[in-house]
Amino acid sequence: MSYDNDNIFAKILRQEAPCIPVYEDTHSFAMMDIMPQTEGHVLVIPKEAATTVYDLSAEALTACMLTVQKVGKAVEKALQVEGSSLFQLNGRVAGQTVPHAHFHVIPGSLLALKGHAAEQADPAQLQKIAEKIKATLDTE
Ligand code: AMP
């Protein structure tokens, strides 16, 4: 499938759409999910244009995984939970709703999750959680 340059994450990366960022480095970017399935739900995305994880270069994939690890640890600390889940969907058949590769970081129990991409959270509340995660990242 060819990459859709107008998908929402491409627009966010080009700063044409807003987001609540938590971390950024040369090849990857992390932000709050605006329809979180639980408090502290963060997305890690590559800066490279890739629809699924299978389309990523080794460099971008490596950068994303290192960011998932870094941000995942900070999310657990900031939210004061001792566990988290990672998930990642490839293709519409799998349920992928945004066609730019990304990793979901979900703190806490999977049993308590809200629906996928279902309900928009209060941006002020998301910003508060983002600040906690960023403060934790700064102390690492
Ligand atoms: P997926 O279905 O795996 O492609 O997940 C896409 C995720 O992106 C969902 O969890 C959505 O809630 C989230 N999402 C959609 N639009 C935005 C946005 N503008 N900013 C942050 N997260 C978003």
Coordinates of N, CA, C and O and ligand atoms in Angstrom, one line a residue:
M1 N 0.8 -1.2 0.0 CA 0.0 0.0 0.0 C 0.9 1.3 0.0 O 1.8 1.3 0.8
S2 N 0.6 2.2 -0.8 CA 1.4 3.4 -0.9 C 1.1 4.3 0.3 O -0.1 4.3 0.8
Y3 N 2.1 5.1 0.8 CA 1.9 5.9 2.0 C 1.0 7.1 1.7 O 1.2 7.8 0.7
D4 N 0.1 7.4 2.6 CA -0.8 8.5 2.4 C -0.2 9.7 3.2 O -0.3 9.8 4.4
N5 N 0.3 10.7 2.4 CA 1.0 11.8 3.0 C 0.0 12.7 3.8 O 0.5 13.6 4.6
D6 N -1.3 12.5 3.7 CA -2.3 13.4 4.4 C -2.8 12.7 5.6 O -3.8 13.2 6.2
N7 N -2.2 11.6 6.0 CA -2.8 11.0 7.3 C -2.4 11.9 8.5 O -1.5 12.7 8.4
I8 N -3.2 11.7 9.5 CA -3.1 12.7 10.6 C -1.7 12.7 11.3 O -1.2 13.8 11.7
F9 N -1.0 11.6 11.4 CA 0.3 11.6 12.0 C 1.3 12.3 11.1 O 2.2 13.0 11.6
A10 N 1.2 12.1 9.8 CA 2.1 12.9 8.9 C 1.9 14.4 9.1 O 2.8 15.1 9.1
K11 N 0.6 14.8 9.3 CA 0.3 16.2 9.5 C 0.9 16.7 10.8 O 1.4 17.8 10.9
I12 N 0.8 15.8 11.8 CA 1.4 16.2 13.1 C 2.9 16.4 13.0 O 3.4 17.3 13.5
L13 N 3.5 15.4 12.3 CA 5.0 15.5 12.1 C 5.4 16.8 11.4 O 6.5 17.3 11.6
R14 N 4.5 17.2 10.4 CA 4.8 18.4 9.7 C 4.3 19.7 10.4 O 4.4 20.8 9.9
Q15 N 3.8 19.5 11.6 CA 3.3 20.5 12.5 C 2.1 21.3 11.8 O 1.9 22.5 12.0
E16 N 1.4 20.5 11.0 CA 0.1 21.1 10.4 C -1.1 20.7 11.2 O -2.2 21.2 10.9
A17 N -0.9 19.9 12.2 CA -2.0 19.5 13.1 C -1.5 19.5 14.5 O -0.3 19.2 14.7
P18 N -2.3 19.7 15.5 CA -1.8 19.8 16.9 C -1.7 18.4 17.5 O -2.2 17.4 17.1
C19 N -0.9 18.4 18.6 CA -0.7 17.2 19.4 C -0.2 17.5 20.7 O 0.2 18.7 21.0
I20 N -0.2 16.6 21.6 CA 0.4 16.8 22.9 C 1.7 15.9 23.0 O 1.6 14.7 23.3
P21 N 2.8 16.5 22.7 CA 4.1 15.7 22.6 C 4.6 15.3 24.0 O 4.4 16.1 25.0
V22 N 5.3 14.2 24.1 CA 6.0 13.9 25.3 C 7.5 13.7 25.1 O 8.3 13.8 26.0
Y23 N 7.9 13.3 23.8 CA 9.3 13.1 23.6 C 9.6 13.1 22.1 O 8.7 12.8 21.3
E24 N 10.9 13.5 21.8 CA 11.2 13.5 20.3 C 12.7 13.3 20.2 O 13.5 13.8 21.0
D25 N 13.2 12.5 19.2 CA 14.6 12.5 18.9 C 14.7 12.5 17.4 O 13.7 12.8 16.7
T26 N 15.9 12.2 16.9 CA 16.1 12.3 15.4 C 15.1 11.5 14.6 O 14.6 12.0 13.6
H27 N 14.8 10.3 15.0 CA 14.0 9.4 14.1 C 12.6 9.1 14.7 O 11.9 8.4 14.0
S28 N 12.3 9.5 15.9 CA 11.0 9.1 16.5 C 10.4 10.2 17.3 O 11.1 11.2 17.6
F29 N 9.1 10.0 17.5 CA 8.3 11.0 18.2 C 7.3 10.3 19.1 O 6.8 9.3 18.7
A30 N 7.0 10.9 20.2 CA 6.0 10.3 21.1 C 5.0 11.3 21.6 O 5.4 12.5 21.8
M31 N 3.7 11.0 21.6 CA 2.7 11.9 22.0 C 1.5 11.2 22.7 O 1.4 10.0 22.6
M32 N 0.7 12.0 23.4 CA -0.5 11.4 24.0 C -1.5 11.0 23.0 O -1.7 11.7 22.0
D33 N -2.1 9.8 23.2 CA -3.2 9.4 22.3 C -4.4 10.2 22.7 O -4.7 10.3 23.9
I34 N -5.0 10.9 21.7 CA -6.2 11.7 22.1 C -7.4 11.0 22.4 O -8.4 11.6 23.0
M35 N -7.5 9.7 22.1 CA -8.6 8.9 22.5 C -8.1 7.7 23.3 O -8.1 6.5 22.9
P36 N -7.5 8.0 24.5 CA -6.8 7.0 25.3 C -7.7 5.9 25.7 O -8.8 6.1 26.1
Q37 N -7.1 4.7 25.7 CA -7.8 3.5 26.2 C -7.6 3.4 27.7 O -8.4 2.6 28.3
T38 N -6.7 4.1 28.2 CA -6.5 4.2 29.6 C -5.7 5.4 29.9 O -5.1 6.0 29.0
E39 N -5.7 5.9 31.1 CA -4.9 7.1 31.5 C -3.4 6.8 31.2 O -2.9 5.8 31.7
G40 N -2.8 7.7 30.5 CA -1.3 7.5 30.2 C -1.0 6.8 28.9 O 0.1 6.5 28.6
H41 N -2.0 6.6 28.1 CA -1.8 5.9 26.8 C -1.0 6.9 25.8 O -1.4 7.9 25.5
V42 N 0.1 6.4 25.4 CA 1.1 7.1 24.6 C 1.3 6.4 23.3 O 1.3 5.2 23.2
L43 N 1.5 7.2 22.2 CA 1.9 6.6 20.9 C 3.3 7.0 20.6 O 3.7 8.1 20.8
V44 N 4.1 6.0 20.1 CA 5.4 6.3 19.6 C 5.4 6.1 18.1 O 5.0 5.0 17.6
I45 N 5.8 7.1 17.4 CA 5.7 7.0 15.9 C 7.1 7.3 15.3 O 7.9 8.1 15.8
P46 N 7.4 6.7 14.1 CA 8.6 7.0 13.4 C 8.4 8.3 12.7 O 7.3 8.6 12.3
K47 N 9.5 9.1 12.5 CA 9.4 10.3 11.6 C 9.4 9.9 10.2 O 9.0 10.6 9.3
E48 N 9.9 8.7 9.9 CA 9.9 8.2 8.5 C 8.5 7.9 8.0 O 7.7 7.4 8.8
A49 N 8.3 8.1 6.7 CA 7.0 7.8 6.1 C 6.8 6.3 5.9 O 7.5 5.8 5.0
A50 N 6.0 5.7 6.7 CA 5.9 4.2 6.6 C 4.5 3.9 7.1 O 4.0 4.3 8.2
T51 N 3.7 3.1 6.3 CA 2.3 2.8 6.7 C 2.3 1.8 7.8 O 1.5 1.9 8.8
T52 N 3.1 0.7 7.7 CA 3.1 -0.3 8.7 C 4.5 -0.5 9.2 O 5.5 -0.1 8.6
V53 N 4.6 -1.3 10.3 CA 5.9 -1.6 10.8 C 6.8 -2.3 9.8 O 8.0 -2.2 9.8
Y54 N 6.2 -3.1 8.9 CA 6.9 -3.9 8.0 C 7.6 -3.0 6.9 O 8.5 -3.4 6.2
D55 N 7.1 -1.7 6.8 CA 7.7 -0.8 5.8 C 8.8 0.0 6.3 O 9.5 0.8 5.6
L56 N 9.1 -0.1 7.6 CA 10.1 0.7 8.3 C 11.5 0.3 7.9 O 11.8 -0.9 7.8
S57 N 12.4 1.3 7.8 CA 13.9 0.9 7.7 C 14.3 0.4 9.0 O 13.7 0.7 10.1
A58 N 15.5 -0.3 9.0 CA 16.0 -0.8 10.2 C 16.3 0.3 11.2 O 16.1 0.2 12.4
E59 N 16.8 1.4 10.7 CA 17.2 2.5 11.5 C 15.9 3.1 12.2 O 16.0 3.4 13.4
A60 N 14.9 3.3 11.5 CA 13.7 3.9 12.1 C 13.0 2.9 13.1 O 12.6 3.3 14.2
L61 N 13.0 1.6 12.7 CA 12.5 0.6 13.6 C 13.3 0.6 14.9 O 12.7 0.6 16.0
T62 N 14.6 0.6 14.8 CA 15.4 0.6 16.0 C 15.2 1.8 16.9 O 15.0 1.7 18.1
A63 N 15.1 3.0 16.2 CA 14.9 4.2 17.0 C 13.5 4.1 17.7 O 13.4 4.5 18.9
C64 N 12.5 3.6 17.0 CA 11.2 3.5 17.7 C 11.2 2.6 18.9 O 10.6 2.9 19.9
M65 N 11.9 1.5 18.7 CA 11.9 0.5 19.8 C 12.6 1.1 21.0 O 12.2 0.9 22.2
L66 N 13.7 1.8 20.8 CA 14.4 2.4 21.9 C 13.6 3.5 22.6 O 13.6 3.7 23.8
T67 N 12.8 4.2 21.7 CA 11.9 5.2 22.3 C 10.7 4.6 23.1 O 10.3 5.1 24.1
V68 N 10.2 3.5 22.5 CA 9.2 2.7 23.3 C 9.7 2.3 24.7 O 9.0 2.5 25.7
Q69 N 10.9 1.9 24.7 CA 11.5 1.4 26.0 C 11.6 2.6 26.9 O 11.2 2.6 28.1
K70 N 12.2 3.7 26.4 CA 12.4 4.9 27.2 C 11.1 5.5 27.7 O 10.9 5.7 28.9
V71 N 10.2 5.7 26.8 CA 8.9 6.3 27.2 C 8.1 5.4 28.0 O 7.4 5.8 29.0
G72 N 8.1 4.1 27.7 CA 7.3 3.1 28.5 C 7.7 3.1 29.9 O 6.9 3.1 30.8
K73 N 9.0 3.2 30.2 CA 9.5 3.2 31.6 C 9.0 4.5 32.3 O 8.6 4.4 33.4
A74 N 9.1 5.6 31.5 CA 8.7 6.9 32.1 C 7.2 6.9 32.4 O 6.7 7.4 33.4
V75 N 6.4 6.3 31.5 CA 4.9 6.2 31.6 C 4.6 5.4 32.9 O 3.8 5.8 33.7
E76 N 5.3 4.2 33.1 CA 5.0 3.4 34.3 C 5.3 4.2 35.5 O 4.5 4.2 36.5
K77 N 6.5 4.9 35.5 CA 6.9 5.7 36.7 C 5.9 6.8 37.0 O 5.4 7.1 38.1
A78 N 5.6 7.6 35.9 CA 4.7 8.8 36.0 C 3.3 8.4 36.5 O 2.7 9.1 37.3
L79 N 2.8 7.3 36.0 CA 1.4 6.9 36.4 C 1.4 6.0 37.6 O 0.4 5.6 38.1
Q80 N 2.6 5.7 38.1 CA 2.8 4.8 39.3 C 2.1 3.5 39.2 O 1.3 3.1 40.0
V81 N 2.4 2.8 38.0 CA 1.9 1.5 37.8 C 3.1 0.6 37.6 O 4.2 1.1 37.0
E82 N 3.0 -0.7 37.9 CA 4.2 -1.6 37.8 C 4.2 -2.4 36.5 O 5.0 -3.3 36.4
G83 N 3.3 -2.1 35.6 CA 3.2 -2.9 34.4 C 2.6 -2.1 33.3 O 1.9 -1.1 33.5
S84 N 2.9 -2.6 32.0 CA 2.3 -1.9 30.9 C 2.3 -2.9 29.7 O 2.9 -3.9 29.7
S85 N 1.5 -2.5 28.7 CA 1.4 -3.3 27.5 C 1.8 -2.5 26.3 O 1.6 -1.3 26.3
L86 N 2.3 -3.2 25.3 CA 2.7 -2.6 24.0 C 1.8 -3.2 23.0 O 1.7 -4.5 23.0
F87 N 1.2 -2.5 22.1 CA 0.6 -3.1 20.9 C 0.7 -2.3 19.7 O 1.0 -1.1 19.7
Q88 N 0.5 -2.9 18.6 CA 0.9 -2.4 17.3 C 0.1 -3.1 16.2 O 0.1 -4.3 16.1
L89 N -0.7 -2.3 15.5 CA -1.5 -2.9 14.4 C -1.0 -2.5 13.0 O -0.6 -1.4 12.8
N90 N -1.1 -3.5 12.1 CA -0.7 -3.3 10.8 C -1.8 -3.6 9.8 O -2.2 -4.8 9.6
G91 N -2.3 -2.6 9.1 CA -3.3 -2.8 8.1 C -4.7 -2.7 8.6 O -5.0 -3.0 9.8
R92 N -5.6 -2.3 7.7 CA -7.0 -2.1 8.1 C -7.6 -3.4 8.7 O -8.4 -3.4 9.6
V93 N -7.2 -4.5 8.1 CA -7.8 -5.8 8.5 C -7.5 -6.1 10.0 O -8.2 -6.6 10.7
A94 N -6.3 -5.6 10.4 CA -5.9 -5.8 11.8 C -6.5 -4.7 12.7 O -6.3 -4.8 13.9
G95 N -7.1 -3.7 12.1 CA -7.8 -2.7 12.9 C -7.0 -1.4 13.0 O -7.4 -0.5 13.7
Q96 N -5.9 -1.3 12.2 CA -5.2 0.0 12.1 C -6.0 1.1 11.6 O -6.6 1.0 10.5
T97 N -6.2 2.2 12.4 CA -7.0 3.3 11.9 C -6.3 4.5 11.4 O -6.8 5.3 10.7
V98 N -5.0 4.6 11.7 CA -4.1 5.7 11.2 C -3.0 5.0 10.4 O -2.2 4.3 11.0
P99 N -2.9 5.3 9.1 CA -2.0 4.6 8.2 C -0.6 5.2 8.3 O 0.0 5.5 7.2
H100 N -0.1 5.3 9.5 CA 1.4 5.7 9.7 C 1.8 4.8 10.8 O 1.2 4.8 11.9
A101 N 2.9 4.0 10.6 CA 3.3 3.0 11.7 C 3.4 3.6 13.0 O 3.8 4.8 13.2
H102 N 2.9 2.9 14.1 CA 3.0 3.4 15.4 C 2.9 2.3 16.5 O 2.4 1.2 16.1
F103 N 3.4 2.6 17.7 CA 3.3 1.7 18.8 C 2.5 2.3 19.9 O 2.7 3.4 20.2
H104 N 1.6 1.5 20.4 CA 0.8 2.0 21.6 C 1.5 1.5 22.9 O 1.9 0.4 23.0
V105 N 1.7 2.5 23.8 CA 2.2 2.1 25.1 C 1.0 2.3 26.1 O 0.5 3.4 26.2
I106 N 0.6 1.3 26.8 CA -0.6 1.3 27.6 C -0.2 0.9 29.0 O 0.1 -0.3 29.3
P107 N -0.2 1.8 30.0 CA 0.1 1.5 31.3 C -1.1 0.7 32.0 O -2.2 0.9 31.7
G108 N -0.7 -0.1 32.9 CA -1.7 -0.8 33.8 C -2.3 -2.0 33.1 O -1.8 -2.6 32.2
S109 N -3.4 -2.4 33.7 CA -4.1 -3.7 33.2 C -4.8 -3.6 31.9 O -5.6 -2.6 31.7
L110 N -4.7 -4.6 31.1 CA -5.4 -4.6 29.8 C -6.9 -4.9 30.0 O -7.7 -4.6 29.2
L111 N -7.2 -5.4 31.2 CA -8.6 -5.8 31.5 C -9.5 -4.5 31.7 O -10.7 -4.6 31.6
A112 N -8.8 -3.4 32.0 CA -9.6 -2.2 32.3 C -9.7 -1.2 31.1 O -10.0 0.0 31.3
L113 N -9.4 -1.7 29.9 CA -9.2 -0.7 28.8 C -10.6 -0.3 28.2 O -11.5 -1.0 28.1
K114 N -10.6 1.0 27.8 CA -11.8 1.6 27.1 C -11.6 1.1 25.6 O -10.6 0.6 25.2
G115 N -12.6 1.4 24.8 CA -12.6 1.0 23.4 C -11.5 1.7 22.6 O -11.0 2.7 23.0
H116 N -11.1 1.0 21.5 CA -10.0 1.5 20.7 C -10.5 2.8 19.9 O -11.4 2.7 19.1
A117 N -9.7 3.9 20.0 CA -10.0 5.1 19.2 C -11.4 5.5 19.3 O -12.1 5.9 18.3
A118 N -12.0 5.4 20.6 CA -13.4 5.6 20.7 C -13.9 6.9 21.3 O -14.8 7.5 20.8
E119 N -13.2 7.4 22.3 CA -13.7 8.6 23.0 C -12.6 9.6 23.3 O -11.5 9.2 23.9
Q120 N -12.8 10.8 22.8 CA -11.8 11.8 23.0 C -11.6 12.3 24.4 O -12.7 12.5 25.1
A121 N -10.4 12.4 24.9 CA -10.2 12.8 26.3 C -10.1 14.3 26.3 O -9.9 15.0 25.3
D122 N -10.2 14.9 27.6 CA -10.1 16.3 27.8 C -8.6 16.7 27.6 O -7.7 16.2 28.2
P123 N -8.3 17.6 26.6 CA -6.9 18.0 26.3 C -6.2 18.5 27.5 O -5.0 18.2 27.7
A124 N -6.8 19.2 28.4 CA -6.2 19.7 29.6 C -5.7 18.6 30.5 O -4.6 18.6 31.0
Q125 N -6.5 17.6 30.6 CA -6.1 16.4 31.4 C -5.0 15.6 30.7 O -4.0 15.2 31.4
L126 N -5.0 15.5 29.4 CA -3.9 14.8 28.7 C -2.6 15.6 28.9 O -1.5 15.0 29.0
Q127 N -2.7 17.0 28.8 CA -1.5 17.8 29.0 C -0.9 17.6 30.3 O 0.3 17.5 30.5
K128 N -1.8 17.5 31.4 CA -1.3 17.2 32.7 C -0.5 16.0 32.8 O 0.6 15.9 33.4
I129 N -1.0 14.9 32.2 CA -0.3 13.6 32.2 C 1.0 13.7 31.4 O 2.0 13.1 31.8
A130 N 0.9 14.4 30.3 CA 2.1 14.5 29.5 C 3.2 15.2 30.3 O 4.4 14.8 30.2
E131 N 2.8 16.2 31.1 CA 3.9 17.0 31.9 C 4.5 16.0 32.9 O 5.7 16.0 33.1
K132 N 3.7 15.1 33.5 CA 4.2 14.2 34.4 C 5.2 13.2 33.7 O 6.3 12.9 34.3
I133 N 4.9 12.7 32.5 CA 5.7 11.8 31.8 C 7.0 12.5 31.4 O 8.1 12.0 31.6
K134 N 6.9 13.8 30.9 CA 8.1 14.5 30.5 C 9.0 14.8 31.7 O 10.2 14.7 31.6
A135 N 8.4 15.1 32.9 CA 9.2 15.3 34.1 C 10.0 14.1 34.4 O 11.2 14.1 34.8
T136 N 9.3 12.9 34.3 CA 10.0 11.7 34.6 C 11.1 11.4 33.6 O 12.2 10.9 34.0
L137 N 10.9 11.6 32.3 CA 11.9 11.4 31.3 C 13.1 12.3 31.6 O 14.3 11.9 31.4
D138 N 12.9 13.5 32.1 CA 14.0 14.5 32.4 C 14.9 14.0 33.5 O 16.0 14.4 33.6
T139 N 14.3 13.1 34.4 CA 15.1 12.7 35.5 C 15.9 11.4 35.2 O 16.7 10.9 36.0
E140 N 15.6 10.8 34.0 CA 16.3 9.5 33.6 C 17.7 9.8 33.2 O 18.0 10.7 32.6
Ligands
AMP1 P1 -4.4 2.4 15.3 O1 -5.9 2.1 15.2 O2 -3.5 1.3 15.8 O3 -4.0 3.0 14.0 O4 -4.3 3.6 16.4 C1 -4.4 4.9 16.1 C2 -4.5 5.6 17.4 O5 -4.3 7.0 17.1 C3 -5.8 5.5 18.1 O6 -5.5 5.0 19.4 C4 -6.3 6.9 18.2 O7 -7.0 7.2 19.4 C5 -5.1 7.8 18.0 N1 -5.3 9.0 17.3 C6 -6.1 9.3 16.3 N2 -5.9 10.6 15.9 C7 -5.0 11.2 16.8 C8 -4.4 12.5 17.0 N3 -4.8 13.5 16.2 N4 -3.6 12.6 18.0 C9 -3.2 11.6 18.8 N5 -3.7 10.4 18.7 C10 -4.6 10.1 17.7

